[in-house]
């Protein structure tokens, strides 16, 4: 089955700096890659996603890049703000499939 | 997108008892899922809730311990049966819409 690895497990950045979280996957059949943000005491919230026919997607300060050949994808947050502090999870799945394979999570702290 | 609510939001239970968690979706999602999340850990899929039929359980989870119902497209329940302290965790419901999943806020369970 699919195996998703996520790095780093913890990340601290100064407010205004950029943050990058990387994930790798093993199954070349995976073609849908969402990213979730989980704040303390809340459920995971979808923040951005990308399909395998696209190499990059942006939404304001958040961007995701995908390298299908290398089987890795990354979340980029620019101009970080304290409210970006949370745990971020990547996932991989197949469009039309049931199973989401989650990474182990990255705890991001933005220092004011 | 889909908005998902769960009840209860948290509970403290005695060992040997059972707790039923309810999940309500605001739109007709194609799939509903139940996850468990240990503190500081990633999400582990318990089962896929199938409308009008038995749920599909992942390895390590059985129907006797985690019976699931899904009487219609927008509602599902998960029961944690004969609880022990090891069942203390966050239980998350999600709804699948198109290719992605939307999560509820979670139910925080503590078993004494």
mmCIF file of C-alpha atoms in Angstrom, chain B:
data_model
loop_
_atom_site.group_PDB
_atom_site.id
_atom_site.type_symbol
_atom_site.label_atom_id
_atom_site.label_comp_id
_atom_site.label_asym_id
_atom_site.label_seq_id
_atom_site.Cartn_x
_atom_site.Cartn_y
_atom_site.Cartn_z
ATOM 1 C CA UNK B 1 -17.330 21.837 0.661
ATOM 2 C CA UNK B 2 -19.119 20.055 3.501
ATOM 3 C CA UNK B 3 -19.701 21.103 7.095
ATOM 4 C CA UNK B 4 -19.540 18.274 9.593
ATOM 5 C CA UNK B 5 -20.673 18.289 13.191
ATOM 6 C CA UNK B 6 -20.048 15.706 15.908
ATOM 7 C CA UNK B 7 -21.653 15.006 19.234
ATOM 8 C CA UNK B 8 -20.471 14.856 21.945
ATOM 9 C CA UNK B 9 -17.436 17.114 21.621
ATOM 10 C CA UNK B 10 -15.828 15.425 24.607
ATOM 11 C CA UNK B 11 -16.639 12.887 27.288
ATOM 12 C CA UNK B 12 -15.147 11.150 30.281
ATOM 13 C CA UNK B 13 -16.255 7.550 30.637
ATOM 14 C CA UNK B 14 -15.723 4.637 32.989
ATOM 15 C CA UNK B 15 -14.037 1.493 31.762
ATOM 16 C CA UNK B 16 -16.409 -1.217 30.617
ATOM 17 C CA UNK B 17 -19.032 1.216 29.369
ATOM 18 C CA UNK B 18 -19.856 2.208 25.785
ATOM 19 C CA UNK B 19 -20.119 5.577 24.072
ATOM 20 C CA UNK B 20 -21.886 6.405 20.829
ATOM 21 C CA UNK B 21 -20.587 9.323 18.775
ATOM 22 C CA UNK B 22 -22.837 10.999 16.229
ATOM 23 C CA UNK B 23 -21.734 12.597 12.978
ATOM 24 C CA UNK B 24 -23.946 14.857 10.851
ATOM 25 C CA UNK B 25 -23.026 16.250 7.434
ATOM 26 C CA UNK B 26 -24.766 19.256 5.902
ATOM 27 C CA UNK B 27 -24.769 17.815 2.389
ATOM 28 C CA UNK B 28 -25.055 14.438 0.746
ATOM 29 C CA UNK B 29 -21.529 13.141 0.738
ATOM 30 C CA UNK B 30 -20.560 10.036 -1.159
ATOM 31 C CA UNK B 31 -18.478 8.507 1.613
ATOM 32 C CA UNK B 32 -18.225 8.809 5.385
ATOM 33 C CA UNK B 33 -15.218 7.716 7.418
ATOM 34 C CA UNK B 34 -14.222 7.316 11.044
ATOM 35 C CA UNK B 35 -10.688 7.986 12.245
ATOM 36 C CA UNK B 36 -8.849 7.757 15.542
ATOM 37 C CA UNK B 37 -6.129 10.235 16.457
ATOM 38 C CA UNK B 38 -3.938 9.660 19.482
ATOM 39 C CA UNK B 39 -2.573 12.859 21.079
ATOM 40 C CA UNK B 40 0.261 14.249 18.994
ATOM 41 C CA UNK B 41 -0.161 11.562 16.346
ATOM 42 C CA UNK B 42 -1.494 11.266 12.827
ATOM 43 C CA UNK B 43 -4.904 9.993 11.785
ATOM 44 C CA UNK B 44 -5.664 6.264 11.673
ATOM 45 C CA UNK B 45 -8.634 5.104 9.629
ATOM 46 C CA UNK B 46 -10.996 2.900 11.628
ATOM 47 C CA UNK B 47 -13.592 2.179 8.968
ATOM 48 C CA UNK B 48 -15.618 3.397 6.026
ATOM 49 C CA UNK B 49 -19.278 3.834 6.912
ATOM 50 C CA UNK B 50 -21.452 2.416 4.140
ATOM 51 C CA UNK B 51 -25.047 3.535 3.746
ATOM 52 C CA UNK B 52 -27.467 0.757 4.518
ATOM 53 C CA UNK B 53 -24.839 -1.947 4.871
ATOM 54 C CA UNK B 54 -22.039 -3.055 7.157
ATOM 55 C CA UNK B 55 -19.048 -0.781 7.516
ATOM 56 C CA UNK B 56 -15.693 -1.714 6.000
ATOM 57 C CA UNK B 57 -13.092 -1.997 8.754
ATOM 58 C CA UNK B 58 -9.349 -1.494 8.518
ATOM 59 C CA UNK B 59 -6.871 -3.980 9.869
ATOM 60 C CA UNK B 60 -6.825 -3.924 13.651
ATOM 61 C CA UNK B 61 -10.391 -2.696 14.056
ATOM 62 C CA UNK B 62 -13.405 -4.977 14.467
ATOM 63 C CA UNK B 63 -17.137 -4.508 14.376
ATOM 64 C CA UNK B 64 -17.700 -5.850 17.881
ATOM 65 C CA UNK B 65 -15.493 -3.131 19.339
ATOM 66 C CA UNK B 66 -16.454 -0.277 16.988
ATOM 67 C CA UNK B 67 -19.964 -0.850 15.605
ATOM 68 C CA UNK B 68 -20.876 1.758 12.992
ATOM 69 C CA UNK B 69 -24.185 2.739 11.489
ATOM 70 C CA UNK B 70 -25.027 4.921 8.505
ATOM 71 C CA UNK B 71 -28.790 4.968 8.008
ATOM 72 C CA UNK B 72 -28.694 7.719 5.361
ATOM 73 C CA UNK B 73 -26.288 9.793 3.292
ATOM 74 C CA UNK B 74 -25.757 12.513 5.896
ATOM 75 C CA UNK B 75 -25.627 10.724 9.274
ATOM 76 C CA UNK B 76 -23.417 8.115 10.915
ATOM 77 C CA UNK B 77 -22.653 6.837 14.383
ATOM 78 C CA UNK B 78 -19.597 5.164 15.876
ATOM 79 C CA UNK B 79 -19.856 3.251 19.135
ATOM 80 C CA UNK B 80 -16.784 2.553 21.221
ATOM 81 C CA UNK B 81 -17.745 -0.572 23.143
ATOM 82 C CA UNK B 82 -16.518 -2.014 26.428
ATOM 83 C CA UNK B 83 -14.072 0.829 26.787
ATOM 84 C CA UNK B 84 -10.649 0.627 28.396
ATOM 85 C CA UNK B 85 -8.142 3.437 29.098
ATOM 86 C CA UNK B 86 -6.394 2.498 25.822
ATOM 87 C CA UNK B 87 -9.456 3.795 23.955
ATOM 88 C CA UNK B 88 -8.753 7.320 25.190
ATOM 89 C CA UNK B 89 -8.265 9.262 21.994
ATOM 90 C CA UNK B 90 -9.792 11.747 19.587
ATOM 91 C CA UNK B 91 -12.373 10.246 17.245
ATOM 92 C CA UNK B 92 -12.921 12.080 13.973
ATOM 93 C CA UNK B 93 -15.654 11.743 11.394
ATOM 94 C CA UNK B 94 -15.102 12.798 7.797
ATOM 95 C CA UNK B 95 -17.251 13.117 4.710
ATOM 96 C CA UNK B 96 -15.986 12.473 1.211
ATOM 97 C CA UNK B 97 -17.112 14.928 -1.455
ATOM 98 C CA UNK B 98 -15.678 14.570 -4.956
ATOM 99 C CA UNK B 99 -12.047 13.684 -4.377
ATOM 100 C CA UNK B 100 -11.469 15.148 -0.941
ATOM 101 C CA UNK B 101 -12.525 14.654 2.679
ATOM 102 C CA UNK B 102 -13.868 17.187 5.140
ATOM 103 C CA UNK B 103 -13.469 16.569 8.852
ATOM 104 C CA UNK B 104 -15.612 17.176 11.860
ATOM 105 C CA UNK B 105 -14.256 18.851 15.005
ATOM 106 C CA UNK B 106 -13.634 15.534 16.729
ATOM 107 C CA UNK B 107 -14.798 13.855 19.928
ATOM 108 C CA UNK B 108 -12.262 13.828 22.737
ATOM 109 C CA UNK B 109 -12.703 10.692 24.812
ATOM 110 C CA UNK B 110 -11.073 9.965 28.143
ATOM 111 C CA UNK B 111 -11.612 6.539 29.690
ATOM 112 C CA UNK B 112 -10.860 6.150 33.382
#
